[in-house]
mmCIF file of C-alpha atoms in Angstrom:
data_model
loop_
_atom_site.group_PDB
_atom_site.id
_atom_site.type_symbol
_atom_site.label_atom_id
_atom_site.label_comp_id
_atom_site.label_asym_id
_atom_site.label_seq_id
_atom_site.Cartn_x
_atom_site.Cartn_y
_atom_site.Cartn_z
ATOM 1 C CA MET A 35 -13.298 -14.309 69.387
ATOM 2 C CA SER A 36 -10.057 -14.220 67.414
ATOM 3 C CA PRO A 37 -9.532 -17.107 64.985
ATOM 4 C CA VAL A 38 -7.747 -20.138 66.407
ATOM 5 C CA ARG A 39 -5.865 -23.014 64.801
ATOM 6 C CA VAL A 40 -7.816 -26.240 65.175
ATOM 7 C CA LEU A 41 -6.713 -29.813 64.532
ATOM 8 C CA LEU A 42 -9.880 -31.695 63.564
ATOM 9 C CA THR A 43 -9.632 -35.501 63.578
ATOM 10 C CA GLY A 44 -12.198 -37.649 61.796
ATOM 11 C CA ALA A 45 -12.807 -34.711 59.473
ATOM 12 C CA ALA A 46 -14.093 -36.799 56.541
ATOM 13 C CA GLY A 47 -16.785 -38.512 58.600
ATOM 14 C CA PHE A 48 -20.477 -37.699 58.785
ATOM 15 C CA ILE A 49 -20.189 -35.498 61.857
ATOM 16 C CA GLY A 50 -16.613 -34.383 61.236
ATOM 17 C CA SER A 51 -17.398 -32.996 57.772
ATOM 18 C CA HIS A 52 -20.178 -30.802 59.182
ATOM 19 C CA ILE A 53 -17.875 -29.575 61.968
ATOM 20 C CA HIS A 54 -15.159 -28.828 59.398
ATOM 21 C CA ARG A 55 -17.464 -26.558 57.394
ATOM 22 C CA THR A 56 -18.801 -24.842 60.523
ATOM 23 C CA LEU A 57 -15.368 -24.106 62.007
ATOM 24 C CA ALA A 58 -13.989 -22.849 58.707
ATOM 25 C CA GLY A 59 -17.119 -20.788 58.112
ATOM 26 C CA ALA A 60 -16.574 -19.083 61.475
ATOM 27 C CA GLY A 61 -13.108 -17.997 60.362
ATOM 28 C CA HIS A 62 -10.991 -20.550 62.214
ATOM 29 C CA GLU A 63 -7.950 -22.168 60.612
ATOM 30 C CA VAL A 64 -8.687 -25.904 60.443
ATOM 31 C CA LEU A 65 -6.114 -28.620 59.865
ATOM 32 C CA ALA A 66 -8.374 -31.530 58.928
ATOM 33 C CA VAL A 67 -7.205 -35.156 59.171
ATOM 34 C CA ASP A 68 -8.797 -38.589 58.773
ATOM 35 C CA THR A 69 -7.471 -42.133 58.450
ATOM 36 C CA MET A 70 -10.334 -43.062 56.044
ATOM 37 C CA LEU A 71 -11.298 -46.375 57.606
ATOM 38 C CA ALA A 72 -13.164 -48.675 55.227
ATOM 39 C CA ALA A 73 -15.551 -49.420 58.086
ATOM 40 C CA ALA A 74 -16.845 -45.871 57.823
ATOM 41 C CA HIS A 75 -16.203 -44.804 54.254
ATOM 42 C CA GLY A 76 -16.145 -48.020 52.217
ATOM 43 C CA PRO A 77 -13.058 -49.669 50.698
ATOM 44 C CA GLU A 78 -13.006 -47.475 47.570
ATOM 45 C CA ALA A 79 -13.420 -44.091 49.264
ATOM 46 C CA GLN A 80 -11.068 -41.316 48.149
ATOM 47 C CA LEU A 81 -9.529 -38.780 50.511
ATOM 48 C CA PRO A 82 -11.632 -35.597 50.239
ATOM 49 C CA GLU A 83 -9.957 -32.399 49.120
ATOM 50 C CA GLY A 84 -8.522 -30.367 51.963
ATOM 51 C CA ILE A 85 -8.131 -33.343 54.307
ATOM 52 C CA GLN A 86 -4.828 -35.004 55.197
ATOM 53 C CA ARG A 87 -4.623 -38.751 55.780
ATOM 54 C CA LEU A 88 -3.490 -39.396 59.348
ATOM 55 C CA ASP A 89 -3.988 -42.184 61.868
ATOM 56 C CA VAL A 90 -4.236 -40.808 65.422
ATOM 57 C CA ARG A 91 -2.354 -43.888 66.635
ATOM 58 C CA ASP A 92 0.762 -42.553 64.857
ATOM 59 C CA GLY A 93 2.513 -40.361 67.421
ATOM 60 C CA ALA A 94 5.220 -39.157 65.066
ATOM 61 C CA ALA A 95 2.667 -37.983 62.502
ATOM 62 C CA LEU A 96 0.776 -36.176 65.246
ATOM 63 C CA ASP A 97 3.962 -34.388 66.309
ATOM 64 C CA ASP A 98 4.189 -32.935 62.794
ATOM 65 C CA VAL A 99 0.610 -31.625 62.613
ATOM 66 C CA LEU A 100 0.259 -30.357 66.187
ATOM 67 C CA ARG A 101 2.829 -27.590 65.847
ATOM 68 C CA GLY A 102 1.076 -24.279 66.461
ATOM 69 C CA ILE A 103 -2.328 -25.853 67.108
ATOM 70 C CA ASP A 104 -4.452 -24.070 69.733
ATOM 71 C CA VAL A 105 -7.195 -26.665 70.237
ATOM 72 C CA VAL A 106 -7.869 -30.238 69.099
ATOM 73 C CA CYS A 107 -11.398 -31.231 68.122
ATOM 74 C CA HIS A 108 -11.277 -35.030 68.343
ATOM 75 C CA GLN A 109 -14.016 -36.756 66.354
ATOM 76 C CA ALA A 110 -12.109 -39.790 65.059
ATOM 77 C CA ALA A 111 -13.487 -43.087 66.381
ATOM 78 C CA VAL A 112 -14.736 -46.506 65.424
ATOM 79 C CA VAL A 113 -18.436 -46.533 66.234
ATOM 80 C CA GLY A 114 -21.354 -48.935 65.891
ATOM 81 C CA ALA A 115 -23.383 -51.180 68.149
ATOM 82 C CA GLY A 116 -20.295 -52.817 69.645
ATOM 83 C CA VAL A 117 -21.941 -56.101 70.599
ATOM 84 C CA ASN A 118 -19.590 -58.519 68.815
ATOM 85 C CA ALA A 119 -16.801 -59.528 71.184
ATOM 86 C CA GLN A 120 -14.437 -59.968 68.230
ATOM 87 C CA ASP A 121 -14.621 -56.215 67.583
ATOM 88 C CA ALA A 122 -13.158 -55.330 70.984
ATOM 89 C CA PRO A 123 -9.560 -54.966 69.713
ATOM 90 C CA ALA A 124 -10.710 -52.479 67.049
ATOM 91 C CA TYR A 125 -12.448 -50.270 69.599
ATOM 92 C CA ALA A 126 -9.526 -50.484 72.012
ATOM 93 C CA SER A 127 -6.978 -49.729 69.293
ATOM 94 C CA HIS A 128 -8.633 -46.845 67.449
ATOM 95 C CA ASN A 129 -10.638 -45.243 70.248
ATOM 96 C CA ASP A 130 -8.671 -45.909 73.416
ATOM 97 C CA PHE A 131 -5.071 -46.219 72.224
ATOM 98 C CA GLY A 132 -5.679 -43.585 69.535
ATOM 99 C CA THR A 133 -6.930 -41.083 72.094
ATOM 100 C CA ALA A 134 -4.093 -41.857 74.506
ATOM 101 C CA THR A 135 -1.563 -41.362 71.701
ATOM 102 C CA LEU A 136 -3.184 -38.066 70.736
ATOM 103 C CA LEU A 137 -3.133 -36.805 74.322
ATOM 104 C CA ALA A 138 0.547 -37.671 74.705
ATOM 105 C CA ALA A 139 1.344 -35.834 71.472
ATOM 106 C CA MET A 140 -0.679 -32.818 72.616
ATOM 107 C CA ASP A 141 1.407 -32.736 75.792
ATOM 108 C CA ARG A 142 4.629 -32.787 73.771
ATOM 109 C CA ALA A 143 3.310 -29.962 71.590
ATOM 110 C CA GLY A 144 2.122 -27.888 74.544
ATOM 111 C CA CYS A 145 -1.461 -27.927 73.247
ATOM 112 C CA ARG A 146 -3.696 -27.697 76.319
ATOM 113 C CA ARG A 147 -7.239 -27.651 74.919
ATOM 114 C CA LEU A 148 -9.313 -30.632 73.777
ATOM 115 C CA VAL A 149 -12.898 -30.842 72.544
ATOM 116 C CA LEU A 150 -13.792 -34.538 72.693
ATOM 117 C CA ALA A 151 -16.628 -36.281 70.874
ATOM 118 C CA SER A 152 -18.229 -38.446 73.539
ATOM 119 C CA SER A 153 -21.642 -40.084 73.558
ATOM 120 C CA MET A 154 -24.797 -40.722 75.545
ATOM 121 C CA VAL A 155 -23.815 -44.414 75.526
ATOM 122 C CA VAL A 156 -21.506 -43.804 78.491
ATOM 123 C CA TYR A 157 -24.616 -43.622 80.696
ATOM 124 C CA GLY A 158 -25.987 -47.035 79.727
ATOM 125 C CA GLU A 159 -29.612 -46.824 80.795
ATOM 126 C CA GLY A 160 -31.351 -43.524 81.356
ATOM 127 C CA ARG A 161 -32.726 -42.363 84.693
ATOM 128 C CA TYR A 162 -36.046 -43.517 86.153
ATOM 129 C CA ALA A 163 -38.490 -42.646 88.912
ATOM 130 C CA GLY A 164 -41.741 -43.965 90.331
ATOM 131 C CA HIS A 165 -44.981 -42.020 90.066
ATOM 132 C CA SER A 166 -44.091 -40.298 93.332
ATOM 133 C CA GLY A 167 -40.987 -38.870 91.694
ATOM 134 C CA VAL A 168 -38.561 -40.837 93.858
ATOM 135 C CA PRO A 169 -35.534 -41.953 91.766
ATOM 136 C CA VAL A 170 -35.198 -45.714 91.237
ATOM 137 C CA GLU A 171 -32.032 -47.456 90.067
ATOM 138 C CA VAL A 172 -32.624 -50.055 87.362
ATOM 139 C CA GLY A 173 -30.620 -52.927 85.968
ATOM 140 C CA VAL A 174 -30.925 -54.978 82.801
ATOM 141 C CA ARG A 175 -34.523 -55.705 81.853
ATOM 142 C CA ASP A 176 -35.824 -59.176 82.641
ATOM 143 C CA THR A 177 -35.855 -61.484 79.608
ATOM 144 C CA ALA A 178 -39.146 -63.040 80.673
ATOM 145 C CA ASP A 179 -40.750 -59.583 80.714
ATOM 146 C CA LEU A 180 -39.389 -58.792 77.268
ATOM 147 C CA ASP A 181 -40.620 -62.101 75.882
ATOM 148 C CA ASN A 182 -44.069 -61.253 77.218
ATOM 149 C CA GLY A 183 -44.117 -57.790 75.677
ATOM 150 C CA ILE A 184 -43.404 -55.955 78.933
ATOM 151 C CA PHE A 185 -40.763 -53.468 77.858
ATOM 152 C CA ASP A 186 -40.822 -50.806 80.568
ATOM 153 C CA HIS A 187 -38.662 -51.002 83.659
ATOM 154 C CA ARG A 188 -40.566 -51.878 86.814
ATOM 155 C CA ASP A 189 -39.787 -51.281 90.460
ATOM 156 C CA GLN A 190 -38.474 -54.617 91.713
ATOM 157 C CA ARG A 191 -40.162 -54.101 95.073
ATOM 158 C CA THR A 192 -43.606 -52.926 94.014
ATOM 159 C CA GLY A 193 -43.914 -53.914 90.356
ATOM 160 C CA GLU A 194 -44.766 -50.280 89.517
ATOM 161 C CA VAL A 195 -43.948 -49.209 85.956
ATOM 162 C CA LEU A 196 -41.225 -46.526 86.120
ATOM 163 C CA ASP A 197 -41.216 -43.204 84.307
ATOM 164 C CA TRP A 198 -38.109 -41.845 82.602
ATOM 165 C CA THR A 199 -36.481 -38.680 83.889
ATOM 166 C CA LEU A 200 -33.855 -36.413 82.359
ATOM 167 C CA VAL A 201 -30.252 -37.612 82.478
ATOM 168 C CA GLU A 202 -27.847 -35.044 83.870
ATOM 169 C CA GLU A 203 -24.085 -35.119 83.387
ATOM 170 C CA ASN A 204 -23.472 -36.305 86.961
ATOM 171 C CA ALA A 205 -25.494 -39.486 86.395
ATOM 172 C CA PRO A 206 -23.671 -42.785 87.000
ATOM 173 C CA LEU A 207 -21.720 -44.050 83.990
ATOM 174 C CA CYS A 208 -22.395 -47.670 83.078
ATOM 175 C CA PRO A 209 -21.481 -48.579 79.475
ATOM 176 C CA ARG A 210 -23.313 -51.601 78.056
ATOM 177 C CA SER A 211 -21.468 -52.225 74.799
ATOM 178 C CA LEU A 212 -17.892 -52.394 73.568
ATOM 179 C CA TYR A 213 -18.341 -49.065 71.820
ATOM 180 C CA ALA A 214 -19.724 -47.508 74.991
ATOM 181 C CA ALA A 215 -16.813 -48.898 77.008
ATOM 182 C CA SER A 216 -14.371 -47.310 74.557
ATOM 183 C CA LYS A 217 -16.102 -43.924 74.720
ATOM 184 C CA LEU A 218 -15.936 -43.956 78.503
ATOM 185 C CA ALA A 219 -12.271 -44.930 78.282
ATOM 186 C CA GLN A 220 -11.688 -41.888 76.054
ATOM 187 C CA GLU A 221 -13.295 -39.689 78.701
ATOM 188 C CA ASN A 222 -11.233 -41.287 81.468
ATOM 189 C CA TYR A 223 -7.960 -40.782 79.599
ATOM 190 C CA ALA A 224 -8.927 -37.194 78.815
ATOM 191 C CA PHE A 225 -9.873 -36.489 82.433
ATOM 192 C CA ALA A 226 -6.576 -37.889 83.727
ATOM 193 C CA TRP A 227 -4.632 -35.955 81.055
ATOM 194 C CA SER A 228 -6.360 -32.708 82.010
ATOM 195 C CA ARG A 229 -5.363 -33.195 85.638
ATOM 196 C CA ALA A 230 -1.781 -34.230 84.867
ATOM 197 C CA THR A 231 -1.117 -31.376 82.436
ATOM 198 C CA ASP A 232 -3.387 -28.615 83.794
ATOM 199 C CA SER A 233 -5.323 -28.710 80.523
ATOM 200 C CA THR A 234 -8.974 -28.283 79.581
ATOM 201 C CA VAL A 235 -11.335 -30.873 78.109
ATOM 202 C CA THR A 236 -14.903 -30.309 76.991
ATOM 203 C CA ALA A 237 -16.432 -33.761 76.439
ATOM 204 C CA LEU A 238 -19.550 -33.411 74.306
ATOM 205 C CA ARG A 239 -21.902 -36.332 74.922
ATOM 206 C CA TYR A 240 -23.825 -36.554 71.665
ATOM 207 C CA HIS A 241 -27.295 -38.026 71.723
ATOM 208 C CA ASN A 242 -28.924 -39.566 68.622
ATOM 209 C CA VAL A 243 -27.340 -37.693 65.703
ATOM 210 C CA TYR A 244 -28.933 -37.571 62.257
ATOM 211 C CA GLY A 245 -28.905 -35.345 59.190
ATOM 212 C CA ALA A 246 -27.733 -34.911 55.616
ATOM 213 C CA ASP A 247 -24.685 -36.936 54.554
ATOM 214 C CA MET A 248 -25.455 -39.639 57.118
ATOM 215 C CA PRO A 249 -24.177 -43.086 56.013
ATOM 216 C CA ARG A 250 -26.722 -45.632 54.821
ATOM 217 C CA ASP A 251 -25.198 -49.057 55.275
ATOM 218 C CA THR A 252 -22.312 -48.936 57.716
ATOM 219 C CA PRO A 253 -21.882 -49.405 61.469
ATOM 220 C CA TYR A 254 -22.335 -45.614 61.573
ATOM 221 C CA SER A 255 -25.933 -45.873 60.331
ATOM 222 C CA GLY A 256 -28.390 -44.869 63.026
ATOM 223 C CA VAL A 257 -32.011 -45.899 63.307
ATOM 224 C CA ALA A 258 -33.211 -42.803 61.428
ATOM 225 C CA ALA A 259 -31.104 -43.800 58.402
ATOM 226 C CA ILE A 260 -32.285 -47.407 58.670
ATOM 227 C CA PHE A 261 -35.938 -46.293 58.681
ATOM 228 C CA ARG A 262 -35.237 -43.953 55.794
ATOM 229 C CA SER A 263 -33.634 -46.744 53.722
ATOM 230 C CA SER A 264 -36.666 -48.990 54.288
ATOM 231 C CA LEU A 265 -39.025 -46.268 53.096
ATOM 232 C CA GLU A 266 -36.906 -45.627 50.002
ATOM 233 C CA ALA A 267 -37.220 -49.319 49.168
ATOM 234 C CA GLY A 268 -41.001 -49.127 49.571
ATOM 235 C CA LYS A 269 -40.910 -51.158 52.776
ATOM 236 C CA PRO A 270 -42.402 -50.187 56.135
ATOM 237 C CA PRO A 271 -39.915 -49.246 58.851
ATOM 238 C CA GLN A 272 -39.584 -52.056 61.386
ATOM 239 C CA VAL A 273 -39.953 -50.644 64.901
ATOM 240 C CA PHE A 274 -38.687 -52.791 67.782
ATOM 241 C CA GLU A 275 -40.469 -53.284 71.091
ATOM 242 C CA ASP A 276 -43.651 -51.187 71.247
ATOM 243 C CA GLY A 277 -42.088 -48.072 69.709
ATOM 244 C CA GLY A 278 -42.312 -46.211 72.999
ATOM 245 C CA GLN A 279 -38.560 -45.980 73.610
ATOM 246 C CA ALA A 280 -37.832 -42.324 74.432
ATOM 247 C CA ARG A 281 -34.748 -40.681 72.948
ATOM 248 C CA ASP A 282 -33.361 -37.282 72.027
ATOM 249 C CA PHE A 283 -32.588 -36.851 68.330
ATOM 250 C CA VAL A 284 -30.208 -33.979 67.638
ATOM 251 C CA HIS A 285 -29.498 -32.653 64.145
ATOM 252 C CA VAL A 286 -25.912 -32.798 62.913
ATOM 253 C CA THR A 287 -25.867 -29.043 62.265
ATOM 254 C CA ASP A 288 -26.572 -28.523 65.964
ATOM 255 C CA ILE A 289 -23.749 -30.937 66.815
ATOM 256 C CA ALA A 290 -21.450 -28.789 64.680
ATOM 257 C CA SER A 291 -22.659 -25.642 66.443
ATOM 258 C CA ALA A 292 -21.964 -27.205 69.844
ATOM 259 C CA ASN A 293 -18.401 -27.996 68.750
ATOM 260 C CA LEU A 294 -17.932 -24.435 67.522
ATOM 261 C CA ALA A 295 -19.121 -23.122 70.887
ATOM 262 C CA ALA A 296 -16.744 -25.471 72.724
ATOM 263 C CA VAL A 297 -13.806 -24.413 70.530
ATOM 264 C CA GLU A 298 -14.546 -20.736 71.100
ATOM 265 C CA GLN A 299 -15.288 -20.950 74.837
ATOM 266 C CA PRO A 300 -12.632 -22.828 76.826
ATOM 267 C CA LEU A 301 -13.903 -24.171 80.135
ATOM 268 C CA SER A 302 -11.856 -25.074 83.207
ATOM 269 C CA GLY A 303 -10.678 -28.643 83.733
ATOM 270 C CA PHE A 304 -12.704 -31.591 82.481
ATOM 271 C CA VAL A 305 -16.339 -30.749 81.684
ATOM 272 C CA PRO A 306 -18.796 -33.289 80.217
ATOM 273 C CA LEU A 307 -21.879 -31.840 78.509
ATOM 274 C CA ASN A 308 -24.992 -33.381 76.995
ATOM 275 C CA VAL A 309 -25.556 -32.269 73.413
ATOM 276 C CA SER A 310 -29.212 -32.784 72.594
ATOM 277 C CA SER A 311 -32.252 -31.138 71.073
ATOM 278 C CA GLY A 312 -34.124 -30.805 74.358
ATOM 279 C CA HIS A 313 -37.230 -32.269 72.677
ATOM 280 C CA PRO A 314 -37.788 -35.956 73.545
ATOM 281 C CA ILE A 315 -39.281 -38.198 70.870
ATOM 282 C CA THR A 316 -40.090 -41.898 70.776
ATOM 283 C CA ILE A 317 -38.648 -44.321 68.244
ATOM 284 C CA GLY A 318 -42.173 -44.946 67.005
ATOM 285 C CA GLU A 319 -42.625 -41.217 66.416
ATOM 286 C CA VAL A 320 -39.346 -41.075 64.504
ATOM 287 C CA ALA A 321 -40.541 -43.812 62.153
ATOM 288 C CA ALA A 322 -44.002 -42.252 61.788
ATOM 289 C CA THR A 323 -42.559 -38.789 61.046
ATOM 290 C CA LEU A 324 -40.299 -40.138 58.303
ATOM 291 C CA ALA A 325 -43.094 -42.282 56.844
ATOM 292 C CA ALA A 326 -45.510 -39.348 56.781
ATOM 293 C CA ALA A 327 -42.964 -37.115 55.074
ATOM 294 C CA ARG A 328 -42.344 -39.702 52.352
ATOM 295 C CA GLY A 329 -45.992 -40.714 51.974
ATOM 296 C CA GLY A 330 -45.672 -44.156 53.565
ATOM 297 C CA PRO A 331 -45.710 -47.040 53.996
ATOM 298 C CA ASP A 332 -46.658 -46.814 57.649
ATOM 299 C CA PRO A 333 -44.261 -48.281 60.232
ATOM 300 C CA VAL A 334 -44.788 -51.769 61.606
ATOM 301 C CA VAL A 335 -44.309 -52.257 65.350
ATOM 302 C CA THR A 336 -42.776 -55.728 65.594
ATOM 303 C CA GLY A 337 -42.660 -56.343 69.339
ATOM 304 C CA GLU A 338 -39.190 -57.803 68.793
ATOM 305 C CA TYR A 339 -36.318 -56.691 70.979
ATOM 306 C CA ARG A 340 -32.535 -56.716 70.975
ATOM 307 C CA SER A 341 -30.682 -57.893 74.016
ATOM 308 C CA GLY A 342 -28.815 -55.026 75.642
ATOM 309 C CA ASP A 343 -30.931 -52.223 74.200
ATOM 310 C CA VAL A 344 -31.834 -49.528 76.705
ATOM 311 C CA ARG A 345 -35.471 -48.561 77.180
ATOM 312 C CA HIS A 346 -35.313 -44.791 77.599
ATOM 313 C CA ILE A 347 -32.529 -42.229 77.638
ATOM 314 C CA VAL A 348 -33.328 -38.525 77.398
ATOM 315 C CA ALA A 349 -30.779 -35.784 78.062
ATOM 316 C CA ASP A 350 -30.993 -32.723 80.233
ATOM 317 C CA PRO A 351 -29.582 -29.943 77.990
ATOM 318 C CA ALA A 352 -29.367 -27.292 80.735
ATOM 319 C CA GLU A 353 -25.620 -27.500 81.430
ATOM 320 C CA ALA A 354 -24.585 -26.962 77.808
ATOM 321 C CA ARG A 355 -26.934 -23.986 77.646
ATOM 322 C CA GLN A 356 -25.512 -22.494 80.830
ATOM 323 C CA LEU A 357 -21.807 -23.071 80.161
ATOM 324 C CA LEU A 358 -21.597 -22.769 76.363
ATOM 325 C CA GLY A 359 -24.749 -20.873 75.502
ATOM 326 C CA PHE A 360 -25.630 -23.793 73.243
ATOM 327 C CA VAL A 361 -29.304 -24.287 72.375
ATOM 328 C CA ALA A 362 -30.245 -26.637 69.541
ATOM 329 C CA GLN A 363 -32.024 -24.854 66.685
ATOM 330 C CA VAL A 364 -33.589 -27.839 64.905
ATOM 331 C CA SER A 365 -36.526 -29.667 66.490
ATOM 332 C CA PRO A 366 -36.785 -33.416 65.818
ATOM 333 C CA LYS A 367 -40.104 -33.060 63.961
ATOM 334 C CA GLU A 368 -38.700 -30.367 61.676
ATOM 335 C CA GLY A 369 -35.342 -32.054 61.219
ATOM 336 C CA LEU A 370 -36.693 -35.537 60.569
ATOM 337 C CA THR A 371 -39.192 -34.225 58.035
ATOM 338 C CA GLU A 372 -36.301 -32.610 56.146
ATOM 339 C CA PHE A 373 -34.156 -35.728 56.651
ATOM 340 C CA ALA A 374 -36.743 -37.849 54.831
ATOM 341 C CA PHE A 375 -35.313 -36.597 51.515
ATOM 342 C CA ALA A 376 -31.836 -35.406 52.547
ATOM 343 C CA PRO A 377 -28.841 -36.830 50.632
ATOM 344 C CA LEU A 378 -27.141 -39.787 52.310
ATOM 345 C CA ARG A 379 -23.733 -41.350 51.847
ATOM 346 C CA SER A 380 -23.953 -44.456 49.680
ATOM 347 C CA ALA A 381 -20.627 -46.098 50.592
ATOM 348 C CA LYS A 382 -21.001 -49.522 52.138
ATOM 349 C CA GLY A 383 -18.821 -50.109 55.171
ATOM 350 C CA THR A 384 -16.869 -53.276 55.808
ATOM 351 C CA GLY A 385 -17.536 -53.791 59.511
ATOM 352 C CA ALA A 386 -15.151 -53.065 62.345
ATOM 353 C CA PRO A 387 -11.520 -52.719 61.217
ATOM 354 C CA THR A 388 -9.091 -55.519 62.007
ATOM 355 C CA VAL A 389 -6.101 -53.221 62.539
#
């Protein structure tokens, strides 16, 4: 397609920086902005070359940069576990109010296309079925079961251990953390904006993202980076529960490719899409793959658990393949083996921002 002008928010972040390079490499004109939150970049971080400092909560600043923009690729967000109630204002301010301010500015500028960074966390738990294949709705796992080392969901009527099934985009949305609530709020604002302005939104629901330039010690650090840091220190990765938690780990270069596809292929209305590798892997396998690549030490399965963690969540990638032609190119085994020695960001974050 012909080059387009893209406003990329969160362009200095882990994911945003990969998207920036991919969009520019495909010939698109990218106006890259980032507010450089200490929570993500550390208090001493310098603004990277080619990126403009901008807070998406500043409507007037957005009016200046949105002139002539064809599509906004919105990656800016406060992320993390989102379990501390005192962090709620930060999520609401940066993620919810920031997105609402951006959408209002896009309306003023006549920009009608948004690619939104969403997340698998909007689903809450994954989907489950009994051995017969009949779907079963689950709630929060019983604390007594967890204390006794019973980590799988069970059918409340029969006691049968449930199997995970693929999560499709039409699955119920049930966020279980402050971060998840803010990501769903972003989707809701974007959906309403698309209806009110006859605009298009492609909401990319990222699954577990990892890859080079991932932060080590910030709220942005995922479990792969945490395992990697333990191995670098000569310590065994600590695996919670029994290590059997099923996930989909998707390489950051594939995330960037999915954003490129969404920028180049406008869809009608509001369309949420899973962005995943299509190759499920357990948390225990993630730790073992990284440990093997680095020559040990072997992971330790602790049996400990964190309240609010989901047991399994594995994406169905079919819709993104059908609508965008997106198919992840990096398998988790291949990508994690490479990730074992990939460069990471060393900046230490400061926790959720207070303003």
